[in-house]
């Protein structure tokens, strides 16, 4: 039996803020935990004492998957989209939670106190991915109970001073984050990031561990395509969420835009380590940058008018629905979640803020403008030497 402890510590103390223990007979589960969380959250692959932490047990068990699926289908249930897949769930009269993903043949079970959770799959690969997502949900529930809010966007850090890249999906936060990481910043998080405002007006950040989703032209523009392609060739299995067309393109060395029949851009799914980027475990906000890609922009430029945009709930939480809803109702429904978000928004108001347009321009010039803007916002002056070669 493999047992892995995942712990999140505070930005100003070594005391744990959240913890979960994952147990499984399948080594693939422990390896996926390492890939997702190492460098961002603390991963102990030799954990033997679960203590008071919630425990997730992961098993390949086709019979259990079908048993839970039938139990859910036979009773009144609701339907959500979890990680983009159709998912059915219910809670019984004793408070136990059940869920089943019909597309991925994955089933979930939670005890009434939500301290013991089970994940069942039909093969180790799918089971591993489902387990790390559930572990991340357990950590999220504990952090939100402790006053942390989950924001959309990205964050990078240098010497503990973080730059929050805020914006709705498609604004260019991933583009900005990758360029800045190439210029020497460390990546806290891309896509979503945890934030908490303290009594002194500081805003602390913690990562939401996930692979970076980036189109092939973007990886090429920031000088990371060759690294991503070589890693793809070297690894035995790409990320399960990476589209098959992207797998083929990376094998063949194609760098162009890939779009499916519905017009959705197909993206590579890669972890920071696969791109040679340095992940960071935390940071304290020093400034906010609002990247955006307005139609018709001819070159990268700072935009003082856009820097005055109010960071309202829509901007820092995005407009699209949560890709990972609270599947097993791990988070209590109380007003503290909204209060935490309002506290972060209010605390961010006085921080230095800038905006950069990122469309239709030379990647080297983009990197230069971003690096100079970031340094000026965070450090008060520019120390940028241009894009990393």
Coordinates of C-alpha atoms in Angstrom, one line a residue:
X1 CA 0.0 0.0 0.0
X2 CA 1.4 3.4 -1.0
X3 CA 0.6 6.3 1.3
X4 CA 1.3 9.9 0.3
X5 CA 0.8 13.0 2.5
X6 CA 0.0 16.3 0.8
X7 CA 0.4 19.4 3.0
X8 CA 0.0 23.2 2.5
X9 CA 1.9 25.5 4.8
X10 CA 1.4 29.1 5.4
X11 CA 3.3 32.0 3.9
X12 CA 4.5 33.3 7.2
X13 CA 4.6 30.1 9.3
X14 CA 5.6 26.5 8.8
X15 CA 2.4 25.3 10.4
X16 CA 0.1 23.4 8.1
X17 CA -2.9 25.1 6.7
X18 CA -4.4 22.1 5.0
X19 CA -3.5 18.4 4.6
X20 CA -4.8 15.2 3.0
X21 CA -3.4 11.7 2.9
X22 CA -3.8 9.5 -0.3
X23 CA -3.5 5.7 0.0
X24 CA -3.5 3.3 -2.9
X25 CA -2.1 -0.1 -4.0
X26 CA -1.3 1.5 -7.4
X27 CA 2.1 3.3 -7.7
X28 CA 0.7 5.4 -10.5
X29 CA -1.5 7.3 -8.0
X30 CA 1.5 8.3 -5.9
X31 CA 3.5 9.3 -9.0
X32 CA 0.6 11.5 -10.2
X33 CA 0.4 13.2 -6.8
X34 CA 4.1 14.0 -7.1
X35 CA 3.7 15.4 -10.6
X36 CA 0.8 17.7 -9.6
X37 CA 1.9 18.9 -6.2
X38 CA 5.7 18.7 -5.8
X39 CA 7.3 22.1 -5.6
X40 CA 4.0 23.8 -4.8
X41 CA 2.6 21.8 -1.9
X42 CA 4.6 19.6 0.3
X43 CA 4.5 15.9 -0.8
X44 CA 5.7 13.2 1.6
X45 CA 5.8 9.8 -0.3
X46 CA 6.6 7.9 2.9
X47 CA 3.7 9.1 5.0
X48 CA 2.4 6.4 7.4
X49 CA 0.4 8.4 10.0
X50 CA -2.7 10.1 8.6
X51 CA -3.4 11.9 12.0
X52 CA -6.5 14.0 11.7
X53 CA -6.1 14.6 8.0
X54 CA -8.8 13.5 5.6
X55 CA -7.9 10.2 3.9
X56 CA -8.6 9.4 0.2
X57 CA -8.4 5.7 -0.7
X58 CA -8.0 5.0 -4.5
X59 CA -8.7 1.6 -6.1
X60 CA -9.2 0.1 -9.5
X61 CA -12.5 -1.6 -8.9
X62 CA -14.9 -2.0 -11.9
X63 CA -17.6 -3.6 -9.7
X64 CA -17.6 -0.7 -7.2
X65 CA -17.8 1.8 -10.1
X66 CA -20.9 0.1 -11.5
X67 CA -22.4 -0.4 -8.0
X68 CA -22.2 3.4 -7.2
X69 CA -23.3 4.3 -10.7
X70 CA -26.5 2.2 -10.3
X71 CA -27.1 3.5 -6.8
X72 CA -27.0 7.0 -8.1
X73 CA -29.1 6.3 -11.2
X74 CA -31.8 4.6 -9.1
X75 CA -32.3 7.6 -6.8
X76 CA -33.0 11.3 -7.2
X77 CA -29.7 13.0 -8.0
X78 CA -28.4 16.2 -9.6
X79 CA -26.0 16.6 -12.5
X80 CA -22.9 18.8 -12.8
X81 CA -20.0 19.2 -15.2
X82 CA -16.8 18.2 -13.4
X83 CA -13.5 18.6 -15.3
X84 CA -15.7 19.0 -18.4
X85 CA -17.4 15.6 -18.0
X86 CA -21.0 14.8 -17.2
X87 CA -21.2 13.8 -13.6
X88 CA -24.1 12.6 -11.5
X89 CA -24.1 12.9 -7.7
X90 CA -26.3 12.5 -4.6
X91 CA -26.3 12.6 -0.9
X92 CA -28.2 9.9 1.1
X93 CA -30.2 10.4 4.2
X94 CA -27.2 9.7 6.4
X95 CA -25.1 12.4 4.7
X96 CA -22.9 10.1 2.6
X97 CA -21.9 11.6 -0.7
X98 CA -21.8 9.7 -4.0
X99 CA -20.8 10.8 -7.5
X100 CA -20.1 9.0 -10.8
X101 CA -18.5 10.4 -14.1
X102 CA -20.2 8.5 -16.9
X103 CA -17.6 9.5 -19.5
X104 CA -14.6 8.5 -17.5
X105 CA -16.0 5.5 -15.6
X106 CA -14.9 7.0 -12.2
X107 CA -16.9 6.8 -9.0
X108 CA -16.6 8.7 -5.7
X109 CA -17.8 8.1 -2.2
X110 CA -17.5 10.2 0.9
X111 CA -18.4 9.4 4.5
X112 CA -20.8 11.8 6.4
X113 CA -18.0 13.6 8.1
X114 CA -16.0 13.9 4.8
X115 CA -12.9 12.6 6.6
X116 CA -12.8 9.4 4.6
X117 CA -13.3 9.4 0.8
X118 CA -13.0 6.7 -1.8
X119 CA -12.2 6.9 -5.5
X120 CA -12.8 4.0 -7.8
X121 CA -11.7 3.7 -11.5
X122 CA -11.4 1.1 -14.2
X123 CA -7.7 1.6 -15.0
X124 CA -4.7 3.2 -13.0
X125 CA -4.3 6.2 -15.4
X126 CA -7.8 7.5 -15.0
X127 CA -7.9 6.6 -11.3
X128 CA -4.7 8.6 -10.7
X129 CA -6.0 11.8 -12.4
X130 CA -9.3 11.5 -10.5
X131 CA -7.5 11.1 -7.2
X132 CA -5.3 14.2 -7.5
X133 CA -8.3 16.2 -8.5
X134 CA -10.2 15.0 -5.4
X135 CA -7.1 15.6 -3.2
X136 CA -7.0 19.2 -4.6
X137 CA -10.7 19.6 -3.8
X138 CA -10.1 18.5 -0.2
X139 CA -7.3 21.0 0.2
X140 CA -9.4 23.7 -1.3
X141 CA -12.2 23.0 1.2
X142 CA -9.8 23.4 4.1
X143 CA -8.2 26.5 2.7
X144 CA -11.5 28.2 2.0
X145 CA -12.6 27.3 5.6
X146 CA -9.5 29.1 6.8
X147 CA -10.4 32.3 4.9
X148 CA -8.7 31.8 1.5
X149 CA -10.5 32.7 -1.7
X150 CA -9.8 31.1 -5.1
X151 CA -9.3 33.6 -7.9
X152 CA -9.0 33.2 -11.6
X153 CA -5.8 34.4 -13.2
X154 CA -2.1 33.7 -12.7
X155 CA 0.7 34.8 -10.4
X156 CA 4.5 35.0 -10.6
X157 CA 7.0 35.9 -7.8
X158 CA 10.5 37.1 -7.4
X159 CA 12.2 37.3 -4.0
X160 CA 8.8 36.8 -2.3
X161 CA 7.2 39.8 -4.0
X162 CA 4.4 38.5 -6.2
X163 CA 2.7 40.0 -9.3
X164 CA -1.0 39.0 -9.6
X165 CA -2.0 38.6 -13.3
X166 CA -5.7 39.2 -13.2
X167 CA -8.3 38.8 -16.0
X168 CA -11.1 36.7 -17.4
X169 CA -10.3 33.7 -19.5
X170 CA -8.7 34.7 -22.8
X171 CA -7.2 37.9 -21.4
X172 CA -3.6 36.7 -21.8
X173 CA -2.7 35.8 -18.2
X174 CA -1.0 32.5 -19.3
X175 CA 0.9 34.4 -22.1
X176 CA 2.1 37.0 -19.6
X177 CA 3.0 34.4 -17.0
X178 CA 5.1 32.3 -19.4
X179 CA 7.0 35.4 -20.7
X180 CA 7.8 36.5 -17.2
X181 CA 9.0 33.1 -16.1
X182 CA 11.4 33.2 -19.1
X183 CA 12.6 36.5 -17.7
X184 CA 13.5 35.0 -14.3
X185 CA 10.2 35.0 -12.3
X186 CA 8.9 31.9 -10.6
X187 CA 5.4 30.6 -11.3
X188 CA 3.1 30.4 -8.4
X189 CA 0.0 29.4 -10.4
X190 CA -1.7 29.7 -13.7
X191 CA -5.4 29.5 -14.3
X192 CA -6.4 29.9 -10.6
X193 CA -4.6 31.0 -7.5
X194 CA -5.6 31.1 -3.8
X195 CA -5.5 34.5 -2.1
X196 CA -6.1 35.8 1.5
X197 CA -6.0 39.3 2.9
X198 CA -4.6 39.7 6.4
X199 CA -5.3 42.4 9.0
X200 CA -2.2 44.4 7.8
X201 CA -3.6 44.8 4.3
X202 CA -1.3 42.3 2.8
X203 CA -2.6 39.7 0.3
X204 CA -0.9 36.3 0.4
X205 CA -1.0 33.8 -2.5
X206 CA -0.9 30.1 -2.7
X207 CA -0.9 27.9 -5.8
X208 CA -3.7 26.0 -7.3
X209 CA -1.7 23.1 -8.8
X210 CA -2.6 22.2 -12.3
X211 CA -0.8 21.7 -15.7
X212 CA -0.3 24.8 -17.9
X213 CA -2.8 24.8 -20.8
X214 CA -1.1 26.5 -23.7
X215 CA -1.5 26.5 -27.5
X216 CA 1.4 25.3 -29.6
X217 CA 2.0 28.8 -31.2
X218 CA 2.2 30.3 -27.7
X219 CA 4.8 27.7 -26.6
X220 CA 6.7 28.5 -29.7
X221 CA 6.5 32.3 -29.2
X222 CA 7.9 32.1 -25.7
X223 CA 10.7 29.8 -26.6
X224 CA 9.3 26.7 -24.8
X225 CA 8.1 24.6 -27.7
X226 CA 11.3 22.6 -28.2
X227 CA 11.4 21.8 -24.5
X228 CA 7.7 20.7 -24.5
X229 CA 8.2 18.6 -27.6
X230 CA 11.3 16.8 -26.2
X231 CA 9.6 16.1 -22.9
X232 CA 6.6 14.7 -24.8
X233 CA 8.8 12.4 -26.8
X234 CA 10.7 11.3 -23.7
X235 CA 7.8 10.6 -21.3
X236 CA 5.9 7.3 -21.5
X237 CA 2.4 8.9 -21.4
X238 CA 1.3 12.5 -21.9
X239 CA -1.2 14.2 -19.6
X240 CA -4.6 12.4 -20.0
X241 CA -6.4 15.8 -20.7
X242 CA -4.0 16.6 -23.6
X243 CA -5.9 16.2 -26.9
X244 CA -4.8 13.5 -29.2
X245 CA -4.2 16.0 -32.1
X246 CA -1.7 17.8 -29.9
X247 CA 0.1 14.6 -29.1
X248 CA 0.5 13.9 -32.9
X249 CA 1.5 17.5 -33.6
X250 CA 4.2 17.4 -30.9
X251 CA 5.5 14.1 -32.3
X252 CA 5.7 15.6 -35.8
X253 CA 7.1 18.9 -34.7
X254 CA 4.1 21.0 -35.9
X255 CA 3.9 24.4 -34.3
X256 CA 0.7 25.8 -35.8
X257 CA -2.7 26.5 -34.2
X258 CA -4.9 23.4 -33.7
X259 CA -8.6 23.9 -33.6
X260 CA -11.3 21.1 -33.2
X261 CA -14.5 20.9 -35.1
X262 CA -16.3 23.1 -32.6
X263 CA -13.7 25.8 -33.1
X264 CA -12.0 25.2 -29.7
X265 CA -8.2 25.7 -29.7
X266 CA -6.4 22.5 -28.8
X267 CA -3.8 23.1 -26.1
X268 CA -0.9 21.2 -24.7
X269 CA -1.1 20.3 -21.0
X270 CA 2.3 20.5 -19.4
X271 CA 3.6 21.0 -15.8
X272 CA 6.1 23.8 -15.1
X273 CA 8.9 21.2 -14.5
X274 CA 8.4 19.8 -18.0
X275 CA 9.1 23.3 -19.4
X276 CA 12.1 23.9 -17.2
X277 CA 10.2 26.5 -15.2
X278 CA 10.6 27.0 -11.4
X279 CA 7.4 26.6 -9.4
X280 CA 6.9 28.6 -6.3
X281 CA 5.0 27.6 -3.1
X282 CA 3.7 31.1 -2.1
X283 CA 4.1 34.8 -2.4
X284 CA 2.8 38.2 -1.1
X285 CA 1.2 40.5 -3.7
X286 CA 3.2 43.6 -4.5
X287 CA 1.3 44.7 -7.6
X288 CA -1.4 43.7 -10.1
X289 CA -1.0 43.5 -13.9
X290 CA -4.0 43.3 -16.2
X291 CA -2.9 41.7 -19.5
X292 CA -5.5 41.8 -22.3
X293 CA -5.8 41.1 -26.0
X294 CA -8.0 43.7 -27.6
X295 CA -8.8 43.2 -31.3
X296 CA -6.7 45.4 -33.6
X297 CA -3.8 46.0 -31.3
X298 CA -0.6 46.2 -33.4
X299 CA 2.1 46.1 -30.8
X300 CA 2.5 45.5 -27.1
X301 CA 2.0 48.6 -25.0
X302 CA 1.2 49.7 -21.5
X303 CA -2.3 51.1 -21.1
X304 CA -2.7 53.5 -18.1
X305 CA -6.5 53.8 -18.7
X306 CA -7.0 50.1 -18.3
X307 CA -4.8 50.1 -15.2
X308 CA -7.6 51.9 -13.4
X309 CA -10.1 49.1 -14.0
X310 CA -11.8 48.2 -10.7
X311 CA -11.0 44.6 -9.6
X312 CA -14.7 43.6 -9.2
X313 CA -15.9 40.1 -8.5
X314 CA -16.4 39.5 -12.2
X315 CA -12.8 40.3 -13.1
X316 CA -11.0 38.3 -10.3
X317 CA -13.3 35.3 -10.5
X318 CA -14.0 35.2 -14.2
X319 CA -17.3 34.8 -16.0
X320 CA -17.1 31.0 -16.9
X321 CA -18.5 28.4 -14.5
X322 CA -16.2 26.6 -12.1
X323 CA -14.6 23.7 -13.9
X324 CA -14.3 21.9 -10.6
X325 CA -17.5 22.4 -8.6
X326 CA -17.7 21.1 -5.0
X327 CA -18.3 17.5 -6.2
X328 CA -18.9 15.8 -2.8
X329 CA -20.0 18.9 -0.9
X330 CA -16.8 19.3 1.0
X331 CA -17.2 23.0 1.6
X332 CA -19.8 24.2 4.0
X333 CA -22.2 26.8 2.6
X334 CA -21.6 29.9 4.6
X335 CA -21.0 33.6 3.9
X336 CA -17.3 33.4 4.8
X337 CA -16.5 32.5 1.2
X338 CA -18.0 35.7 -0.2
X339 CA -16.5 37.7 2.7
X340 CA -13.0 36.3 1.9
X341 CA -13.4 37.4 -1.7
X342 CA -14.6 40.9 -0.8
X343 CA -11.7 41.2 1.6
X344 CA -9.2 40.3 -1.1
X345 CA -10.7 42.7 -3.6
X346 CA -10.7 45.6 -1.1
X347 CA -7.1 44.8 -0.1
X348 CA -5.9 44.8 -3.7
X349 CA -7.4 48.3 -4.4
X350 CA -4.4 50.4 -3.2
X351 CA -1.7 48.2 -4.8
X352 CA 0.2 49.4 -7.9
X353 CA -1.5 48.4 -11.0
X354 CA -0.7 48.3 -14.7
X355 CA -2.1 47.0 -18.0
X356 CA -0.4 45.6 -21.1
X357 CA -1.9 44.8 -24.5
X358 CA -0.6 41.5 -26.0
X359 CA -1.9 41.0 -29.5
X360 CA -0.2 40.8 -32.9
X361 CA 3.4 41.7 -32.2
X362 CA 6.9 40.4 -32.0
X363 CA 7.4 38.0 -29.1
X364 CA 10.7 39.5 -28.2
X365 CA 9.1 42.9 -27.9
X366 CA 6.3 41.4 -25.9
X367 CA 8.7 39.9 -23.5
X368 CA 10.6 43.2 -23.1
X369 CA 7.5 45.2 -22.4
X370 CA 6.1 42.7 -19.9
X371 CA 9.4 42.3 -18.1
X372 CA 10.0 46.1 -17.8
X373 CA 6.4 46.7 -16.7
X374 CA 6.5 43.9 -14.1
X375 CA 9.8 45.1 -12.7
X376 CA 8.6 48.7 -12.5
X377 CA 5.3 47.7 -10.8
X378 CA 6.9 45.4 -8.3
X379 CA 10.3 46.9 -7.6
X380 CA 9.6 50.5 -8.5
X381 CA 12.1 50.5 -11.3
X382 CA 13.1 48.3 -14.3
X383 CA 15.8 45.7 -14.0
X384 CA 14.7 43.7 -17.0
X385 CA 17.3 42.5 -19.4
X386 CA 14.9 41.3 -22.0
X387 CA 13.6 37.8 -22.7
X388 CA 15.6 34.8 -21.7
X389 CA 17.5 33.2 -24.6

